[in-house]
């Protein structure tokens, strides 16, 4: 194992030793009994590959095209809040390290750093939004993201309510108010109607596209029929996610939900996946199962313990592992991985 791969495998142990308990609890938090969160990492290990041999794998290309935009690696940083709780440089460190690898960062609408400062790092970035009950309250934040150069908007739809966590701590300390939602107008949280919307529907995709002029991605889809409704309503991509097991416990693992969603809408829209992705081989398993891109939530946060250098090391370790996996499966590109899934019924695409 290379030093970077060993470091990656020990990411959580290292963060446990370094992070203050409330921050660690927040990052690792899982809904309910933590069943979905703990299954997520194991689920990728069930994927079986059928590698090619005798192919020229001297030169590799890890790049992918997402919504018409070239990114140099097939994994991106999923939206996560409270990055400044992990390291004082917060989103800026994540953005700088991700820009350096030519990767994509999805920035939470709850971020603690102004969008224009994140954009100033040169990172390619998309905005993730939670829409409030009163949609108009989100408009200033959306305008700031567009002005700062977000190139897509990701609507998270699996969060009509935030469940009370039971694992690992019952009441993790909340971030300081100033560390969240800095891109909203002052006083946003006290406004009537600032609660998360419980009536999201296909019409919201139109509304977001109109307000931002950006392609809309729907994050938090697990069922092919919902994916179909999203694509019919104009979604340019569907993001298969169970929120890292932080929302509804006992949801299906995303690796098991992915094939049916790809089969339903993969011909018309891009399909992304996240949840429990911890290694380069997990990334390749996901692209082999039909994902156009793979996102990581907790891993970049745990790497952020070491600031920009930590997130850079995460990207380096993943680059090394994905490159190795491509060569060992006889694939030169990410598109080549589509054919390497063993035809087990649960993973056939
Ligand atoms: C600390 C933390 C904060 C998160 N905040 C958001 C958020 O603001 N918006 C969102 O759509 N998802 C959020 N997520 C979910 C991630 O985007 C992603 O779906 C999930 O973490 C993927 O699973 P993984 O952590 O196993 O990689 C958060 C996840 C974590 C761990």
Coordinates of C-alpha atoms and ligand atoms in Angstrom, one line a residue:
X1 CA 0.0 0.0 0.0
X2 CA 1.4 3.4 -0.9
X3 CA 1.7 6.0 1.9
X4 CA -1.3 8.0 0.4
X5 CA -3.5 4.9 0.2
X6 CA -2.6 4.0 3.8
X7 CA -3.4 7.6 4.9
X8 CA -6.7 7.3 3.0
X9 CA -7.6 4.1 4.7
X10 CA -6.9 5.7 8.1
X11 CA -8.8 9.0 7.5
X12 CA -11.5 8.4 10.0
X13 CA -9.2 7.1 12.7
X14 CA -7.0 10.2 12.3
X15 CA -10.0 12.6 12.4
X16 CA -11.2 10.8 15.6
X17 CA -7.9 11.5 17.2
X18 CA -7.8 15.2 16.2
X19 CA -11.3 16.7 15.9
X20 CA -13.2 18.0 18.9
X21 CA -16.0 15.6 19.8
X22 CA -18.9 17.9 18.7
X23 CA -17.4 18.4 15.2
X24 CA -16.6 14.7 14.8
X25 CA -20.1 13.8 16.0
X26 CA -21.6 16.1 13.4
X27 CA -19.5 14.8 10.5
X28 CA -20.1 11.1 11.3
X29 CA -23.7 11.5 12.4
X30 CA -26.2 9.0 11.0
X31 CA -29.9 8.8 11.1
X32 CA -31.8 6.3 13.3
X33 CA -29.7 3.3 14.2
X34 CA -27.1 4.1 11.6
X35 CA -28.0 1.0 9.5
X36 CA -28.0 2.8 6.2
X37 CA -24.8 4.8 7.0
X38 CA -22.8 1.7 8.0
X39 CA -24.2 -0.4 5.1
X40 CA -23.1 2.3 2.6
X41 CA -19.4 1.6 2.8
X42 CA -19.9 -2.2 2.8
X43 CA -22.2 -2.1 -0.2
X44 CA -19.6 -1.0 -2.7
X45 CA -17.5 -4.0 -1.7
X46 CA -20.2 -6.3 -3.0
X47 CA -19.7 -5.1 -6.6
X48 CA -17.8 -7.6 -8.7
X49 CA -15.8 -6.6 -11.8
X50 CA -15.0 -8.5 -14.9
X51 CA -11.7 -6.9 -16.1
X52 CA -10.4 -6.8 -19.7
X53 CA -6.8 -7.8 -20.4
X54 CA -4.4 -7.3 -23.3
X55 CA -5.4 -3.7 -23.8
X56 CA -3.1 -0.7 -24.0
X57 CA -3.5 1.1 -20.7
X58 CA -0.3 3.1 -21.0
X59 CA -2.0 6.5 -21.3
X60 CA -5.1 7.1 -19.1
X61 CA -7.7 9.8 -19.2
X62 CA -9.6 10.2 -15.9
X63 CA -11.7 13.2 -17.3
X64 CA -15.4 13.3 -17.7
X65 CA -17.9 15.7 -19.2
X66 CA -20.6 16.7 -16.8
X67 CA -23.5 18.9 -18.1
X68 CA -21.2 19.8 -21.0
X69 CA -18.4 20.9 -18.7
X70 CA -15.1 19.0 -18.7
X71 CA -13.7 18.0 -15.3
X72 CA -10.4 16.2 -14.9
X73 CA -11.5 13.5 -12.4
X74 CA -14.8 11.5 -12.2
X75 CA -15.3 12.2 -8.5
X76 CA -16.4 15.5 -6.9
X77 CA -16.9 17.0 -3.5
X78 CA -20.5 16.6 -2.3
X79 CA -22.1 19.5 -0.5
X80 CA -21.4 19.6 3.2
X81 CA -22.0 22.2 5.8
X82 CA -19.8 23.5 8.6
X83 CA -16.5 23.0 6.9
X84 CA -15.0 25.8 9.1
X85 CA -15.8 23.6 12.1
X86 CA -13.3 21.1 10.8
X87 CA -10.6 23.6 9.7
X88 CA -10.5 27.4 10.0
X89 CA -10.0 27.7 6.2
X90 CA -13.2 25.7 5.6
X91 CA -14.6 25.7 2.1
X92 CA -11.7 27.7 0.8
X93 CA -9.2 24.9 1.6
X94 CA -11.6 22.3 0.0
X95 CA -12.0 24.6 -3.1
X96 CA -8.3 25.2 -3.6
X97 CA -7.3 21.6 -3.3
X98 CA -10.2 20.6 -5.6
X99 CA -9.3 23.3 -8.2
X100 CA -5.7 22.0 -8.2
X101 CA -6.9 18.6 -9.4
X102 CA -9.3 20.0 -11.9
X103 CA -12.2 18.6 -9.9
X104 CA -15.8 19.7 -9.2
X105 CA -17.0 21.1 -5.8
X106 CA -20.7 21.3 -5.0
X107 CA -21.2 24.1 -2.5
X108 CA -23.9 23.9 0.1
X109 CA -26.4 26.8 0.2
X110 CA -25.7 26.6 4.0
X111 CA -22.0 27.2 3.4
X112 CA -20.1 29.4 5.9
X113 CA -18.0 31.1 3.2
X114 CA -19.2 33.7 0.7
X115 CA -19.7 32.2 -2.8
X116 CA -17.5 34.8 -4.5
X117 CA -14.6 33.9 -2.2
X118 CA -15.0 30.2 -3.1
X119 CA -15.2 31.1 -6.8
X120 CA -12.1 33.2 -6.4
X121 CA -10.1 30.0 -5.9
X122 CA -10.8 29.1 -9.5
X123 CA -12.6 25.9 -8.6
X124 CA -15.4 24.6 -10.9
X125 CA -18.4 24.7 -8.7
X126 CA -22.1 24.0 -8.6
X127 CA -24.6 25.3 -6.0
X128 CA -26.6 22.9 -3.9
X129 CA -29.8 24.3 -2.5
X130 CA -32.4 23.4 0.1
X131 CA -35.5 25.4 -0.8
X132 CA -37.4 27.1 2.0
X133 CA -41.2 27.0 2.4
X134 CA -41.3 30.6 1.1
X135 CA -39.3 30.2 -2.1
X136 CA -38.8 33.9 -2.5
X137 CA -36.5 33.9 0.6
X138 CA -34.0 31.9 -1.4
X139 CA -33.8 34.4 -4.3
X140 CA -31.0 36.6 -3.0
X141 CA -28.8 33.6 -2.2
X142 CA -29.5 32.2 -5.7
X143 CA -28.6 35.5 -7.3
X144 CA -25.3 35.6 -5.3
X145 CA -24.4 32.1 -6.6
X146 CA -25.2 33.0 -10.2
X147 CA -23.2 36.2 -9.9
X148 CA -20.3 34.3 -8.4
X149 CA -20.3 31.9 -11.4
X150 CA -22.0 28.7 -10.2
X151 CA -22.5 26.6 -13.4
X152 CA -25.3 24.3 -12.2
X153 CA -27.8 24.2 -9.3
X154 CA -28.4 21.0 -7.4
X155 CA -31.7 20.8 -5.6
X156 CA -31.6 18.4 -2.6
X157 CA -35.0 16.7 -2.3
X158 CA -34.6 14.2 0.5
X159 CA -34.8 16.6 3.4
X160 CA -38.4 17.8 4.1
X161 CA -37.4 17.4 7.7
X162 CA -34.1 16.9 9.4
X163 CA -34.4 13.8 11.7
X164 CA -33.3 14.0 15.2
X165 CA -29.9 12.1 15.3
X166 CA -29.5 9.2 17.6
X167 CA -25.9 8.2 16.5
X168 CA -23.3 8.7 17.6
X169 CA -24.3 11.5 20.0
X170 CA -27.9 12.4 20.8
X171 CA -27.4 16.1 20.8
X172 CA -24.3 17.2 18.9
X173 CA -23.5 20.8 19.5
X174 CA -24.8 22.9 16.6
X175 CA -22.5 25.1 14.6
X176 CA -22.3 28.7 15.7
X177 CA -24.9 30.7 13.8
X178 CA -22.3 32.7 11.9
X179 CA -20.8 29.5 10.5
X180 CA -23.9 28.7 8.5
X181 CA -26.0 30.3 5.7
X182 CA -23.7 33.2 5.2
X183 CA -24.9 33.7 1.6
X184 CA -28.5 34.4 2.7
X185 CA -29.8 37.8 3.6
X186 CA -29.3 38.8 7.3
X187 CA -32.1 37.6 9.5
X188 CA -33.0 34.8 7.1
X189 CA -33.4 32.1 9.8
X190 CA -35.9 34.2 11.7
X191 CA -38.2 34.8 8.7
X192 CA -41.5 33.0 8.7
X193 CA -41.2 30.6 5.8
X194 CA -37.5 29.9 6.2
X195 CA -38.2 26.3 7.3
X196 CA -37.3 23.7 4.7
X197 CA -40.1 23.2 2.1
X198 CA -42.3 20.2 2.6
X199 CA -44.1 20.6 -0.7
X200 CA -41.3 20.2 -3.2
X201 CA -42.4 19.1 -6.6
X202 CA -41.5 19.1 -10.3
X203 CA -42.6 22.7 -10.6
X204 CA -39.7 23.7 -8.4
X205 CA -37.3 22.5 -11.1
X206 CA -38.8 25.0 -13.5
X207 CA -38.7 27.7 -10.9
X208 CA -35.0 27.1 -10.2
X209 CA -34.1 27.0 -13.9
X210 CA -35.9 30.3 -14.5
X211 CA -34.4 32.1 -11.5
X212 CA -30.9 30.9 -12.2
X213 CA -30.7 30.2 -15.9
X214 CA -28.6 27.1 -14.9
X215 CA -29.0 23.4 -15.5
X216 CA -30.8 21.7 -12.6
X217 CA -29.7 18.5 -10.9
X218 CA -31.9 16.7 -8.4
X219 CA -30.1 15.2 -5.5
X220 CA -31.6 12.5 -3.2
X221 CA -33.4 10.3 -5.7
X222 CA -33.5 6.5 -5.1
X223 CA -36.4 5.3 -7.2
X224 CA -36.6 5.1 -11.0
X225 CA -40.2 6.4 -11.1
X226 CA -39.0 9.6 -9.2
X227 CA -36.0 9.9 -11.5
X228 CA -38.5 9.7 -14.5
X229 CA -40.6 12.5 -13.0
X230 CA -37.5 14.7 -12.4
X231 CA -36.2 14.2 -16.0
X232 CA -39.7 14.8 -17.5
X233 CA -39.8 18.0 -15.5
X234 CA -36.6 19.2 -17.0
X235 CA -33.8 17.9 -14.6
X236 CA -30.6 17.6 -16.6
X237 CA -29.2 15.1 -14.1
X238 CA -30.3 12.9 -11.2
X239 CA -28.1 12.3 -8.2
X240 CA -28.7 8.9 -6.5
X241 CA -28.2 9.6 -2.8
X242 CA -29.6 8.7 0.6
X243 CA -27.8 11.7 2.1
X244 CA -25.1 9.5 3.5
X245 CA -27.6 7.7 5.8
X246 CA -28.2 11.0 7.6
X247 CA -31.9 11.3 6.6
X248 CA -34.1 8.2 6.5
X249 CA -32.4 5.1 8.1
X250 CA -33.0 1.7 6.4
X251 CA -33.1 3.2 2.9
X252 CA -31.6 1.0 0.2
X253 CA -27.8 1.4 -0.4
X254 CA -27.2 3.7 -3.3
X255 CA -25.2 1.0 -5.2
X256 CA -28.4 -1.1 -5.2
X257 CA -30.6 1.9 -6.3
X258 CA -28.3 3.1 -9.1
X259 CA -28.9 0.4 -11.8
X260 CA -32.6 0.9 -12.0
X261 CA -32.3 4.7 -12.2
X262 CA -29.6 4.4 -14.9
X263 CA -31.9 2.0 -16.8
X264 CA -34.8 4.4 -16.5
X265 CA -33.3 7.8 -17.4
X266 CA -29.6 7.2 -18.2
X267 CA -30.3 7.6 -21.9
X268 CA -31.6 11.2 -21.4
X269 CA -29.9 12.6 -18.3
X270 CA -26.7 12.1 -16.4
X271 CA -26.9 10.0 -13.3
X272 CA -24.5 10.6 -10.3
X273 CA -24.2 8.7 -7.1
X274 CA -22.8 9.2 -3.6
X275 CA -22.9 7.5 -0.2
X276 CA -20.1 5.4 1.4
X277 CA -17.6 6.0 -1.4
X278 CA -14.2 5.7 0.4
X279 CA -11.7 4.6 -2.2
X280 CA -10.7 4.8 -5.9
X281 CA -12.0 1.3 -6.4
X282 CA -15.4 2.4 -5.0
X283 CA -15.3 5.2 -7.6
X284 CA -14.6 2.7 -10.4
X285 CA -17.3 0.4 -9.2
X286 CA -19.8 3.3 -9.4
X287 CA -18.8 4.4 -12.9
X288 CA -18.9 0.7 -14.0
X289 CA -22.5 0.6 -12.6
X290 CA -23.4 3.6 -14.8
X291 CA -22.7 6.7 -12.8
X292 CA -21.4 9.6 -14.8
X293 CA -19.8 11.0 -11.7
X294 CA -19.3 10.0 -8.1
X295 CA -19.4 12.3 -5.1
X296 CA -17.8 12.1 -1.6
X297 CA -19.2 13.8 1.5
X298 CA -17.5 12.6 4.7
X299 CA -14.1 11.8 3.2
X300 CA -13.3 15.4 2.1
X301 CA -14.5 16.6 5.5
X302 CA -12.3 14.2 7.3
X303 CA -9.3 15.0 5.1
X304 CA -10.0 18.7 5.7
X305 CA -8.6 18.1 9.2
X306 CA -5.3 18.8 7.6
X307 CA -6.6 21.8 5.7
X308 CA -5.9 22.3 2.0
X309 CA -3.0 19.8 2.2
X310 CA -5.4 17.1 3.5
X311 CA -8.0 17.5 0.8
X312 CA -5.1 17.6 -1.8
X313 CA -3.9 14.3 -0.4
X314 CA -7.3 12.8 -0.7
X315 CA -7.5 13.8 -4.3
X316 CA -3.9 12.4 -4.8
X317 CA -4.8 9.1 -3.2
X318 CA -8.0 8.7 -5.3
X319 CA -6.1 9.6 -8.5
X320 CA -3.6 6.9 -7.7
X321 CA -6.2 4.3 -6.9
X322 CA -8.5 5.1 -9.8
X323 CA -5.6 5.0 -12.2
X324 CA -4.5 1.6 -10.8
X325 CA -8.1 0.3 -11.1
X326 CA -8.3 1.5 -14.7
X327 CA -5.1 -0.2 -15.7
X328 CA -6.1 -3.5 -13.9
X329 CA -9.5 -3.5 -15.5
X330 CA -8.1 -2.8 -19.0
X331 CA -9.8 0.6 -19.2
X332 CA -8.2 3.7 -20.5
X333 CA -11.1 6.0 -19.8
X334 CA -14.0 6.3 -17.4
X335 CA -16.4 5.5 -20.2
X336 CA -14.5 2.2 -20.7
X337 CA -15.5 1.1 -17.2
X338 CA -19.2 0.8 -18.3
X339 CA -18.5 -2.7 -19.6
X340 CA -16.6 -4.2 -16.7
X341 CA -19.4 -5.0 -14.2
X342 CA -19.8 -8.7 -13.6
X343 CA -23.4 -9.7 -14.6
X344 CA -24.7 -10.3 -11.1
X345 CA -28.4 -9.6 -11.1
X346 CA -28.2 -6.9 -8.4
X347 CA -25.7 -4.9 -10.4
X348 CA -26.6 -5.5 -14.0
X349 CA -27.2 -2.2 -15.8
Ligands
LIG1 C1 -21.4 16.9 7.7 C2 -22.3 16.7 6.5 C3 -23.0 17.8 6.1 C4 -23.8 17.7 4.9 N1 -24.5 18.8 4.5 C5 -25.2 18.7 3.3 C6 -25.8 19.8 2.7 O1 -25.7 20.9 3.2 N2 -26.5 19.6 1.6 C7 -26.7 18.4 1.0 O2 -27.4 18.2 0.0 N3 -26.1 17.3 1.5 C8 -25.4 17.4 2.6 N4 -24.7 16.3 3.1 C9 -24.8 15.0 2.4 C10 -23.7 14.9 1.4 O3 -23.9 15.8 0.3 C11 -23.7 13.5 0.7 O4 -24.9 13.2 0.2 C12 -23.3 12.3 1.7 O5 -22.4 12.8 2.7 C13 -22.6 11.2 0.9 O6 -22.3 10.2 1.8 P1 -20.8 10.0 2.4 O7 -20.6 11.0 3.4 O8 -20.8 8.6 2.8 O9 -19.8 10.2 1.2 C14 -23.9 16.4 4.3 C15 -23.2 15.3 4.7 C16 -22.3 15.5 5.8 C17 -21.5 14.3 6.2

